[in-house]
Amino acid sequence: MSPQLPPVAPAVTAELVAALSPRLRKRLDSGIAKLADRPVVRDGAVVHIAVDDDTDLELHAPDGAVREADAVRCGCLLAPDCLHRAAAASLAPVAEDTDSAAPQDRSAAEEDTAQAPETATPEQRAAVRAVQLATSAVLEAGTDGAGAVLQAELLRAAHTARLAGLHRAAATAVSVVTALRAARAADPAYHLTDLAAGLYDVLSVAHRLPSASGGELTTLRGTARQPYRPDGSLRLYGLFSEPVLTASGYAGAVTWTADAEGRLYQVSDVAPGGAGRAVGAADRTVRIGDTALTHRELARAGLAVSGATVSPTGRLGAGAGVRAVRAPGAGWHEEPVARLWAEPVPDQIARALAGGRDLLFLDVTLTGTAAEAAGDCLLAEGAGVPLRLTAAHDDPALPHRDNLRLLSAAPGTRLRVVARLTPAPHPRAQLLAAEHPTRADTRLDIGLDRLQGADLPTTTAPSGSVPVPVSASASACDEAPIHLLRRRVHQAVSGGRPVLALPGDTRADARRLRRSGLTTAAELLTDLHSAAADRAHDVFGRLRPTDPDRFARAWLAAAHYTRELDRTLCLAAWTS
């Protein structure tokens, strides 16, 4: 995916792909690959792609994104129904909907004026069914088979869902397309678990919404934008900043703050861009009131806000009536900030798993490193349990992995850190911020500040402190019986139904799950393989088409089981 192309609205991509003839649809993926190698030039709001020496392709993005099909123009003889326009739209990042791309302050009265029905409307049921069918087709094909045509069908369904007021289904469907493109482009930022989570959320919403009502229906529908509500005056203390870099082409920084009661608030600066913007956003001025603080400075200082507006997730609004000035900050070992680390870790884990904030405030002792498929992780002891601290981003322009590598060379070092919980059968979290290993009064934003070798302590690990061996640390969770089911869930995402339909005896895995008391897991595994291999014959002996619905339902049940069991095992691992 080219970072130079402007984001394209889902409906535009769907329209351009639908206009292709069957012959051109078959050539779309190869056309995308060819176009990706062509030179791109930006001239103000217009991006030019040289298709060949005589043909120029233009993408007009006056507001930073392509919102209309006519804004993609090609000079070839087959235009407007040419392969080039559809390929360009499929190659570009997916634009956020205009309703949610730039959240603005909204009063409680404005939010309450739109009263939603108590049950899903026929239009919503039809829209969510379209999303379900398109997602099931993607799941059946897997990442290798889900090319631009299937992606466009899912984008079309997402657009229909948004028009029907199903904002959660629409947004998650778009995130699935973004992850698919990253997977097919071998993007190092792609993670199979993220795509699996997106597919699970879309199918789960589609399964539950038709029969939902009341509060559950409201949650499943989602909202077009974050509603901001008045919150009076706030006295905030900076905690840390983290870079934001998404596969959908957005980048920036978010600075986390806390008030005297320990409630968390975020100040964000996110806009279309790449890794360069994610790094540079930390030194941009915070866009709240008249303050001259940058995000990097706010992370170590404080803020006094009057006329504040806040979203349900704690994001501060920047409306015209908001005023903010710099105020003194507080160290991580000073009140009122220190109370965040005083909360028992089991309580922090339980809140995160229940859908609350997923930030963890921990005191840890570094013990070494462990090699994993996604890269090395930092091993530590914290809250009485061994835990793994991983990188939040893999982009080489960000210093996450370099910082983790340097910290792993200082076993025995005690640090106060901030991390984001990763639900897993073992204690695991992404390291976001930490105390400096040799300067106690200095904080490190792991994704923005670069450690140097000279920053490490010169002393060796205390006597008797031995780094945890890689083999001992890396194999424990892989041997867990639930891995047998989780592996099949992930294989379906990457390889599609045909991979699970291959001949093979799954009875040994099912028996092992039953011996471990996981009878339901054994039944789900058997049903998943059965659904994948189910190809009935008609009266003439010909194979009938596959049933994507049945396979999607079997996959959803298996994914839901592993997800819930992982959450249970995660809580047990942190509290053991």
Coordinates of C-alpha atoms in Angstrom, one line a residue:
M1 CA 0.0 0.0 0.0
S2 CA 1.5 3.3 -1.1
P3 CA 1.6 5.9 1.7
Q4 CA 1.7 8.7 -0.9
L5 CA -1.8 8.0 -2.2
P6 CA -4.7 9.8 -0.5
P7 CA -7.3 7.7 1.4
V8 CA -10.3 6.7 -0.7
A9 CA -13.8 6.4 0.7
P10 CA -15.2 2.8 0.8
A11 CA -18.1 3.6 -1.4
V12 CA -15.8 5.0 -4.1
T13 CA -13.7 1.8 -4.2
A14 CA -16.8 -0.4 -4.3
E15 CA -18.4 1.7 -7.1
L16 CA -15.2 1.6 -9.3
V17 CA -14.7 -2.2 -8.8
A18 CA -18.4 -2.9 -9.5
A19 CA -18.1 -1.0 -12.8
L20 CA -15.5 -3.4 -14.1
S21 CA -16.3 -6.2 -16.6
P22 CA -15.9 -9.8 -15.4
R23 CA -12.7 -10.0 -17.5
L24 CA -11.2 -6.9 -15.9
R25 CA -12.2 -8.1 -12.4
K26 CA -10.0 -11.1 -12.9
R27 CA -7.1 -8.9 -13.7
L28 CA -7.6 -6.4 -10.8
D29 CA -5.1 -7.8 -8.4
S30 CA -2.3 -8.0 -11.0
G31 CA -3.3 -4.4 -12.0
I32 CA -2.9 -3.2 -8.4
A33 CA 0.6 -4.8 -8.2
K34 CA 1.7 -3.1 -11.5
L35 CA 0.3 0.3 -10.4
A36 CA 2.1 0.1 -7.1
D37 CA 5.4 0.3 -8.9
R38 CA 4.5 3.4 -10.9
P39 CA 5.8 6.9 -10.0
V40 CA 3.5 9.1 -7.9
V41 CA 3.6 12.9 -7.8
R42 CA 1.6 15.1 -5.5
D43 CA 0.5 18.5 -6.7
G44 CA -1.5 20.2 -4.0
A45 CA -4.8 18.3 -3.6
V46 CA -4.1 16.2 -6.7
V47 CA -2.0 13.1 -6.8
H48 CA -0.7 12.0 -10.3
I49 CA 0.2 8.4 -11.1
A50 CA 2.1 7.7 -14.4
V51 CA 0.4 4.6 -15.7
D52 CA 2.7 4.7 -18.7
D53 CA 4.5 7.2 -20.8
D54 CA 1.2 8.4 -22.4
T55 CA -1.4 7.9 -19.7
D56 CA -1.8 9.8 -16.4
L57 CA -4.1 8.8 -13.5
E58 CA -5.3 11.5 -11.1
L59 CA -6.8 11.3 -7.6
H60 CA -8.4 14.5 -6.5
A61 CA -8.6 14.9 -2.7
P62 CA -9.6 18.5 -1.8
D63 CA -10.1 17.6 1.9
G64 CA -7.3 15.1 2.1
A65 CA -9.4 12.1 0.9
V66 CA -11.1 11.0 -2.3
R67 CA -14.9 11.2 -1.6
E68 CA -16.4 10.8 -5.1
A69 CA -15.8 8.3 -7.9
D70 CA -15.5 11.2 -10.4
A71 CA -12.5 12.4 -8.4
V72 CA -10.5 9.4 -9.8
R73 CA -9.7 10.2 -13.4
C74 CA -7.8 8.3 -16.0
G75 CA -6.6 9.3 -19.5
C76 CA -6.7 5.8 -21.0
L77 CA -9.1 4.7 -23.8
L78 CA -11.2 2.5 -21.6
A79 CA -12.0 5.2 -19.0
P80 CA -14.1 5.7 -17.1
D81 CA -14.7 1.9 -16.7
C82 CA -11.0 1.1 -16.8
L83 CA -8.9 -1.1 -14.6
H84 CA -6.6 1.8 -13.6
R85 CA -9.2 3.7 -11.7
A86 CA -10.3 0.6 -9.7
A87 CA -6.7 -0.4 -9.1
A88 CA -5.8 3.0 -7.7
A89 CA -8.7 3.1 -5.4
S90 CA -7.9 -0.5 -4.2
L91 CA -4.3 0.4 -3.7
A92 CA -4.9 3.6 -1.6
P93 CA -5.7 3.6 2.1
V94 CA -9.3 3.4 3.1
A95 CA -10.7 6.8 4.2
E96 CA -12.6 7.2 7.4
D97 CA -16.2 8.2 7.0
T98 CA -16.8 11.9 7.0
D99 CA -19.0 11.5 10.0
S100 CA -16.2 10.0 12.1
A101 CA -13.0 11.3 10.6
A102 CA -12.9 14.5 12.7
P103 CA -14.8 14.2 16.0
Q104 CA -16.2 17.5 17.2
D105 CA -17.7 18.7 20.5
R106 CA -21.4 17.8 20.8
S107 CA -23.6 18.7 23.8
A108 CA -25.7 16.1 25.7
A109 CA -28.8 17.8 24.3
E110 CA -27.7 17.3 20.8
E111 CA -26.9 13.6 21.4
D112 CA -30.2 13.0 23.0
T113 CA -32.3 14.4 20.2
A114 CA -31.9 11.3 18.0
Q115 CA -33.9 8.6 19.7
A116 CA -33.1 5.2 18.3
P117 CA -35.7 2.4 17.9
E118 CA -35.7 -0.4 20.5
T119 CA -35.2 -3.1 17.9
A120 CA -33.3 -3.3 14.6
T121 CA -35.2 -1.9 11.6
P122 CA -35.7 -4.0 8.4
E123 CA -33.1 -1.7 6.7
Q124 CA -30.6 -2.5 9.5
R125 CA -31.2 -6.2 9.3
A126 CA -30.7 -6.2 5.6
A127 CA -27.5 -4.1 5.9
V128 CA -26.0 -6.3 8.6
R129 CA -26.9 -9.4 6.6
A130 CA -24.9 -7.9 3.6
V131 CA -21.9 -7.3 5.9
Q132 CA -22.2 -10.9 7.2
L133 CA -22.3 -12.4 3.7
A134 CA -19.3 -10.3 2.6
T135 CA -17.3 -11.1 5.7
S136 CA -18.1 -14.8 5.4
A137 CA -16.8 -14.8 1.8
V138 CA -13.6 -13.2 3.0
L139 CA -13.2 -15.8 5.8
E140 CA -13.8 -18.6 3.4
A141 CA -11.2 -17.3 1.0
G142 CA -8.5 -16.4 3.6
T143 CA -6.0 -13.7 3.2
D144 CA -4.4 -15.3 0.1
G145 CA -7.8 -15.5 -1.7
A146 CA -9.4 -12.3 -0.5
G147 CA -8.3 -10.0 -3.3
A148 CA -9.5 -6.6 -4.4
V149 CA -12.9 -7.8 -5.6
L150 CA -13.9 -9.5 -2.3
Q151 CA -12.5 -6.4 -0.4
A152 CA -14.7 -4.1 -2.5
E153 CA -17.7 -6.2 -1.7
L154 CA -17.0 -5.8 2.0
L155 CA -16.4 -2.1 1.6
R156 CA -19.8 -1.8 -0.2
A157 CA -21.5 -3.6 2.6
A158 CA -19.7 -1.4 5.1
H159 CA -21.0 1.7 3.3
T160 CA -24.5 0.3 3.3
A161 CA -24.2 -0.4 7.0
R162 CA -23.1 3.1 7.8
L163 CA -26.0 4.6 5.9
A164 CA -28.3 2.3 8.0
G165 CA -26.8 3.7 11.2
L166 CA -24.7 0.6 11.9
H167 CA -21.5 2.4 12.6
R168 CA -19.7 -0.3 14.6
A169 CA -20.2 -2.9 11.9
A170 CA -19.1 -0.4 9.2
A171 CA -16.0 0.7 11.0
T172 CA -14.9 -2.9 11.8
A173 CA -15.5 -4.1 8.3
V174 CA -13.3 -1.3 7.0
S175 CA -10.6 -2.3 9.5
V176 CA -10.8 -5.9 8.1
V177 CA -10.2 -4.6 4.6
T178 CA -7.2 -2.6 5.8
A179 CA -5.7 -5.6 7.6
L180 CA -6.3 -7.8 4.5
R181 CA -4.4 -5.3 2.4
A182 CA -1.5 -5.2 4.9
A183 CA -1.4 -9.0 4.9
R184 CA -1.3 -9.4 1.2
A185 CA 1.3 -6.6 0.9
A186 CA 3.5 -8.4 3.5
D187 CA 3.4 -5.2 5.6
P188 CA 5.6 -5.8 8.7
A189 CA 3.0 -4.0 10.8
Y190 CA 0.4 -6.7 10.0
H191 CA -0.6 -9.1 12.7
L192 CA -2.7 -12.1 12.1
T193 CA -4.3 -11.7 15.6
D194 CA -5.6 -8.2 14.6
L195 CA -7.3 -9.5 11.5
A196 CA -8.8 -12.4 13.4
A197 CA -10.1 -10.0 16.0
G198 CA -11.7 -7.8 13.3
L199 CA -13.4 -10.8 11.6
Y200 CA -14.6 -11.9 15.0
D201 CA -16.1 -8.5 15.9
V202 CA -17.9 -8.1 12.5
L203 CA -19.4 -11.6 12.6
S204 CA -20.3 -11.3 16.2
V205 CA -22.2 -8.0 15.6
A206 CA -23.9 -9.5 12.6
H207 CA -25.0 -12.6 14.5
R208 CA -26.3 -10.7 17.6
L209 CA -27.8 -7.5 16.1
P210 CA -31.0 -8.9 14.4
S211 CA -32.4 -10.2 17.8
A212 CA -30.9 -7.4 20.0
S213 CA -32.9 -4.7 21.7
G214 CA -32.4 -1.8 24.2
G215 CA -28.9 -1.2 25.5
E216 CA -27.4 -4.2 23.7
L217 CA -28.7 -2.9 20.4
T218 CA -27.3 0.6 21.1
T219 CA -23.9 -1.0 21.8
L220 CA -24.0 -3.1 18.6
R221 CA -25.0 -0.2 16.4
G222 CA -22.2 2.1 17.7
T223 CA -22.0 5.8 17.1
A224 CA -20.9 7.9 14.1
R225 CA -18.7 10.1 16.3
Q226 CA -17.5 10.4 19.8
P227 CA -20.1 12.5 21.8
Y228 CA -18.3 15.2 23.8
R229 CA -20.0 16.3 27.0
P230 CA -19.2 19.3 29.3
D231 CA -17.0 18.4 32.2
G232 CA -16.3 21.8 33.9
S233 CA -12.8 22.5 35.1
L234 CA -10.0 19.9 35.2
R235 CA -6.6 19.8 36.8
L236 CA -4.5 17.3 34.9
Y237 CA -1.1 15.7 35.4
G238 CA 0.9 14.4 32.4
L239 CA 1.8 10.7 32.3
F240 CA 3.3 9.8 28.9
S241 CA 2.9 10.2 25.2
E242 CA 2.6 7.4 22.6
P243 CA 2.8 7.5 18.8
V244 CA -0.2 6.5 16.7
L245 CA 0.4 4.8 13.4
T246 CA -2.4 2.9 11.7
A247 CA -2.5 0.7 8.6
S248 CA -5.3 2.9 7.3
G249 CA -2.9 5.8 6.8
Y250 CA -3.4 7.9 9.9
A251 CA -0.6 8.9 12.3
G252 CA 0.1 11.2 15.2
A253 CA 0.5 11.1 18.9
V254 CA -1.7 10.7 22.0
T255 CA -0.7 12.2 25.4
W256 CA -2.2 10.6 28.5
T257 CA -3.0 12.6 31.6
A258 CA -4.7 11.9 35.0
D259 CA -6.7 14.0 37.4
A260 CA -6.3 14.0 41.2
E261 CA -8.8 11.0 41.5
G262 CA -6.9 8.9 39.0
R263 CA -9.3 9.3 36.0
L264 CA -7.4 9.2 32.7
Y265 CA -7.8 11.8 29.9
Q266 CA -6.2 11.9 26.4
V267 CA -5.1 14.7 24.2
S268 CA -4.6 13.6 20.6
D269 CA -3.3 14.8 17.4
V270 CA -4.0 12.2 14.6
A271 CA -4.4 12.9 10.9
P272 CA -3.5 11.3 7.6
G273 CA 0.2 10.5 7.5
G274 CA 2.9 8.0 8.0
A275 CA 5.7 7.2 10.5
G276 CA 7.3 10.6 10.0
R277 CA 4.1 12.3 11.3
A278 CA 3.9 9.9 14.2
V279 CA 7.4 10.8 15.3
G280 CA 7.0 14.6 14.7
A281 CA 3.5 14.9 16.3
A282 CA 5.1 14.7 19.8
D283 CA 6.7 18.1 19.2
R284 CA 3.6 19.8 17.9
T285 CA 1.7 22.2 20.2
V286 CA -1.3 20.7 22.0
R287 CA -4.5 21.8 20.3
I288 CA -6.4 22.7 23.5
G289 CA -7.1 26.3 24.5
D290 CA -4.2 28.8 24.3
T291 CA -1.5 26.5 25.7
A292 CA 1.9 26.5 24.1
L293 CA 2.8 23.0 25.4
T294 CA 3.9 20.3 23.0
H295 CA 2.7 16.7 23.5
R296 CA 6.2 15.8 24.7
E297 CA 6.2 18.6 27.3
L298 CA 2.6 17.9 28.5
A299 CA 3.6 14.3 29.2
R300 CA 5.9 15.6 31.9
A301 CA 4.0 18.7 33.0
G302 CA 0.4 19.5 33.9
L303 CA -2.6 21.3 32.5
A304 CA -5.4 23.4 34.0
V305 CA -8.5 23.3 31.8
S306 CA -11.8 25.2 32.0
G307 CA -14.9 24.6 30.0
A308 CA -13.6 21.1 29.3
T309 CA -15.5 18.7 27.0
V310 CA -14.8 15.0 27.3
S311 CA -15.8 11.9 25.3
P312 CA -16.9 8.7 27.0
T313 CA -13.4 7.3 26.5
G314 CA -11.7 10.3 28.2
R315 CA -10.6 12.2 25.0
L316 CA -10.5 15.9 25.6
G317 CA -12.3 18.1 23.1
A318 CA -10.8 21.3 21.6
G319 CA -13.9 23.4 21.1
A320 CA -14.0 27.2 21.0
G321 CA -15.1 27.5 24.6
V322 CA -12.3 25.4 26.0
R323 CA -9.5 27.2 27.9
A324 CA -6.2 25.6 29.0
V325 CA -2.9 26.8 30.6
R326 CA 0.2 25.1 31.7
A327 CA 0.4 23.9 35.3
P328 CA 3.0 22.0 37.4
G329 CA 3.2 18.3 36.8
A330 CA 3.9 15.4 39.3
G331 CA 6.4 12.6 39.2
W332 CA 5.3 9.0 39.0
H333 CA 6.3 8.5 42.7
E334 CA 4.4 11.6 43.8
E335 CA 0.7 12.1 44.6
P336 CA -1.7 12.3 43.0
V337 CA -0.1 10.3 40.2
A338 CA 1.4 7.6 42.4
R339 CA -2.1 6.3 43.3
L340 CA -2.3 4.8 39.8
W341 CA 0.5 2.4 40.7
A342 CA -1.0 1.8 44.2
E343 CA -4.0 0.0 42.7
P344 CA -3.7 -3.8 43.1
V345 CA -2.7 -5.4 39.8
P346 CA -5.5 -8.0 39.9
D347 CA -8.0 -5.1 40.0
Q348 CA -6.4 -3.4 37.0
I349 CA -6.5 -6.7 35.0
A350 CA -10.1 -7.4 35.9
R351 CA -11.2 -3.9 34.8
A352 CA -9.3 -4.2 31.5
L353 CA -10.9 -7.6 30.7
A354 CA -14.3 -6.2 31.6
G355 CA -14.0 -3.6 28.9
G356 CA -12.5 -0.7 30.9
R357 CA -9.2 1.0 30.3
D358 CA -6.5 -1.4 29.3
L359 CA -3.5 0.6 30.6
L360 CA -1.5 -1.1 33.4
F361 CA 0.6 0.7 36.0
L362 CA 3.3 -1.7 37.2
D363 CA 6.5 -1.9 39.2
V364 CA 8.8 -4.5 37.5
T365 CA 12.2 -6.0 37.7
L366 CA 13.9 -6.7 34.3
T367 CA 15.1 -10.3 33.9
G368 CA 16.1 -10.8 30.3
T369 CA 14.7 -11.4 26.8
A370 CA 12.9 -14.1 24.9
A371 CA 12.6 -14.8 21.2
E372 CA 9.2 -15.0 19.7
A373 CA 7.9 -15.3 16.1
A374 CA 7.0 -11.6 16.1
G375 CA 10.4 -10.5 17.5
D376 CA 12.1 -10.5 20.9
C377 CA 10.2 -9.5 24.0
L378 CA 11.4 -8.1 27.3
L379 CA 11.0 -10.4 30.3
A380 CA 10.3 -9.0 33.7
E381 CA 9.0 -9.9 37.1
G382 CA 6.0 -7.8 38.3
A383 CA 3.1 -8.2 40.7
G384 CA 4.7 -11.6 41.8
V385 CA 4.5 -13.1 38.3
P386 CA 6.8 -13.4 35.3
L387 CA 5.6 -11.3 32.4
R388 CA 6.4 -10.4 28.8
L389 CA 6.7 -6.8 27.7
T390 CA 6.4 -6.4 23.9
A391 CA 6.7 -3.7 21.3
A392 CA 3.5 -1.7 20.6
H393 CA 4.7 -1.0 17.0
D394 CA 7.1 -2.7 14.6
D395 CA 7.8 0.2 12.3
P396 CA 11.6 0.7 12.3
A397 CA 11.1 4.5 12.3
L398 CA 9.7 4.2 15.8
P399 CA 12.1 3.1 18.6
H400 CA 10.0 0.5 20.4
R401 CA 12.1 -2.6 19.5
D402 CA 15.4 -0.8 19.9
N403 CA 14.4 0.4 23.4
L404 CA 13.2 -3.1 24.4
R405 CA 16.5 -4.6 23.2
L406 CA 18.6 -2.2 25.2
L407 CA 16.5 -2.6 28.4
S408 CA 16.8 -6.4 28.1
A409 CA 20.6 -5.9 28.5
A410 CA 20.0 -4.6 32.1
P411 CA 18.7 -7.6 34.1
G412 CA 18.0 -6.8 37.7
T413 CA 16.9 -3.2 37.0
R414 CA 13.8 -2.1 38.8
L415 CA 11.5 0.2 36.9
R416 CA 8.0 1.8 37.2
V417 CA 6.3 1.3 33.8
V418 CA 3.0 1.9 31.9
A419 CA 1.9 -0.9 29.6
R420 CA -1.2 -2.0 27.7
L421 CA -2.7 -5.3 28.5
T422 CA -2.6 -8.0 25.8
P423 CA -5.1 -10.8 26.8
A424 CA -3.2 -14.1 26.7
P425 CA -2.9 -17.3 28.7
H426 CA 0.2 -15.7 30.3
P427 CA 1.0 -12.2 31.7
R428 CA 1.7 -10.1 28.6
A429 CA 1.5 -6.4 27.8
Q430 CA 2.9 -3.8 25.4
L431 CA 5.5 -1.5 27.0
L432 CA 4.5 2.2 26.5
A433 CA 6.5 4.2 29.0
A434 CA 9.1 3.6 31.7
E435 CA 11.3 5.3 34.2
H436 CA 14.8 5.9 32.9
P437 CA 17.1 3.0 34.0
T438 CA 19.7 5.3 35.5
R439 CA 17.9 8.7 36.1
A440 CA 15.0 8.2 38.4
D441 CA 13.6 11.6 37.8
T442 CA 13.3 11.1 34.0
R443 CA 10.5 9.3 32.1
L444 CA 10.8 7.6 28.8
D445 CA 8.1 7.4 26.1
I446 CA 9.1 4.0 24.6
G447 CA 7.7 4.9 21.2
L448 CA 9.2 8.4 21.0
D449 CA 12.5 8.6 23.0
R450 CA 15.5 6.6 22.0
L451 CA 17.7 5.0 24.7
Q452 CA 21.4 4.8 24.2
G453 CA 23.9 2.3 25.6
A454 CA 25.3 4.9 27.9
D455 CA 21.8 5.2 29.5
L456 CA 22.1 1.6 30.9
P457 CA 23.3 0.9 34.5
T458 CA 27.0 -0.1 34.7
T459 CA 26.4 -2.6 37.4
T460 CA 25.5 -6.2 36.6
A461 CA 22.5 -8.1 37.8
P462 CA 22.3 -8.8 41.5
S463 CA 23.8 -12.0 42.8
G464 CA 21.5 -14.9 42.1
S465 CA 19.6 -13.1 39.4
V466 CA 19.6 -15.1 36.2
P467 CA 17.8 -14.1 33.0
V468 CA 15.0 -16.4 32.1
P469 CA 16.0 -18.9 29.4
V470 CA 14.2 -18.5 26.1
S471 CA 13.3 -22.1 25.8
A472 CA 11.8 -22.2 29.3
S473 CA 9.8 -19.0 28.8
A474 CA 8.6 -19.5 25.3
S475 CA 7.2 -22.9 25.3
A476 CA 4.8 -23.0 28.3
C477 CA 1.8 -21.3 26.6
D478 CA 2.4 -23.0 23.3
E479 CA 1.9 -26.4 25.0
A480 CA -1.5 -25.3 26.4
P481 CA -4.2 -27.6 25.0
I482 CA -6.4 -24.6 23.9
H483 CA -3.6 -23.8 21.4
L484 CA -4.9 -26.7 19.4
L485 CA -8.2 -24.9 18.7
R486 CA -6.7 -21.4 18.5
R487 CA -4.3 -22.6 15.8
R488 CA -7.1 -23.8 13.7
V489 CA -9.0 -20.5 14.2
H490 CA -5.9 -18.6 12.9
Q491 CA -5.3 -21.0 10.1
A492 CA -8.8 -20.4 8.8
V493 CA -8.1 -16.7 8.7
S494 CA -4.9 -17.0 6.8
G495 CA -5.7 -19.9 4.5
G496 CA -9.4 -19.9 4.4
R497 CA -11.8 -22.9 4.4
P498 CA -9.7 -25.0 1.9
V499 CA -6.9 -25.3 4.5
L500 CA -9.1 -26.8 7.1
A501 CA -10.8 -29.0 4.5
L502 CA -7.6 -30.8 3.6
P503 CA -7.6 -34.5 4.5
G504 CA -6.3 -35.3 7.9
D505 CA -7.1 -36.9 11.2
T506 CA -8.2 -34.4 13.8
R507 CA -9.3 -37.0 16.3
A508 CA -5.9 -37.0 18.2
D509 CA -6.3 -33.2 18.9
A510 CA -9.9 -33.7 20.0
R511 CA -8.9 -36.5 22.3
R512 CA -6.1 -34.4 23.9
L513 CA -8.6 -31.5 24.5
R514 CA -11.1 -33.9 26.1
R515 CA -8.3 -35.4 28.4
S516 CA -7.6 -31.9 29.6
G517 CA -11.3 -31.3 30.4
L518 CA -11.9 -29.1 27.4
T519 CA -14.8 -31.1 26.0
T520 CA -16.5 -28.1 24.4
A521 CA -13.2 -27.1 22.7
A522 CA -13.0 -30.6 21.3
E523 CA -16.5 -30.4 19.9
L524 CA -15.9 -27.0 18.4
L525 CA -12.7 -28.3 16.7
T526 CA -14.5 -31.2 15.2
D527 CA -17.4 -29.0 14.0
L528 CA -15.0 -26.5 12.5
H529 CA -13.3 -29.2 10.4
S530 CA -16.6 -30.7 9.5
A531 CA -18.0 -27.4 8.3
A532 CA -14.8 -26.8 6.2
A533 CA -15.0 -30.2 4.5
D534 CA -18.8 -30.2 4.0
R535 CA -19.3 -30.4 0.2
A536 CA -22.6 -32.2 -0.6
H537 CA -23.4 -33.6 -4.0
D538 CA -26.5 -33.0 -6.1
V539 CA -28.6 -35.7 -7.7
F540 CA -26.2 -35.9 -10.7
G541 CA -23.2 -36.4 -8.4
R542 CA -21.8 -32.9 -8.8
L543 CA -20.4 -30.9 -5.9
R544 CA -22.8 -28.3 -4.6
P545 CA -21.4 -24.8 -3.7
T546 CA -19.9 -24.5 -0.3
D547 CA -22.0 -23.0 2.5
P548 CA -20.0 -19.9 3.8
D549 CA -22.6 -19.3 6.4
R550 CA -22.1 -22.6 8.1
F551 CA -18.3 -22.3 8.0
A552 CA -18.5 -18.7 9.4
R553 CA -20.8 -19.8 12.2
A554 CA -18.5 -22.7 13.2
W555 CA -15.5 -20.4 13.1
L556 CA -17.3 -17.7 15.1
A557 CA -18.2 -20.3 17.8
A558 CA -14.6 -21.5 18.0
A559 CA -13.2 -18.0 18.0
H560 CA -15.6 -16.9 20.8
Y561 CA -14.7 -19.9 22.9
T562 CA -10.9 -19.3 22.6
R563 CA -11.4 -15.6 23.3
E564 CA -13.4 -16.1 26.5
L565 CA -11.1 -18.9 27.7
D566 CA -8.0 -16.7 27.0
R567 CA -9.6 -13.9 29.1
T568 CA -10.2 -16.4 31.9
L569 CA -6.7 -17.8 31.7
C570 CA -5.3 -14.3 31.5
L571 CA -6.9 -13.2 34.7
A572 CA -5.8 -16.4 36.4
A573 CA -2.2 -16.0 35.2
W574 CA -1.9 -12.4 36.5
T575 CA -3.5 -13.3 39.9
S576 CA -1.8 -16.6 40.6

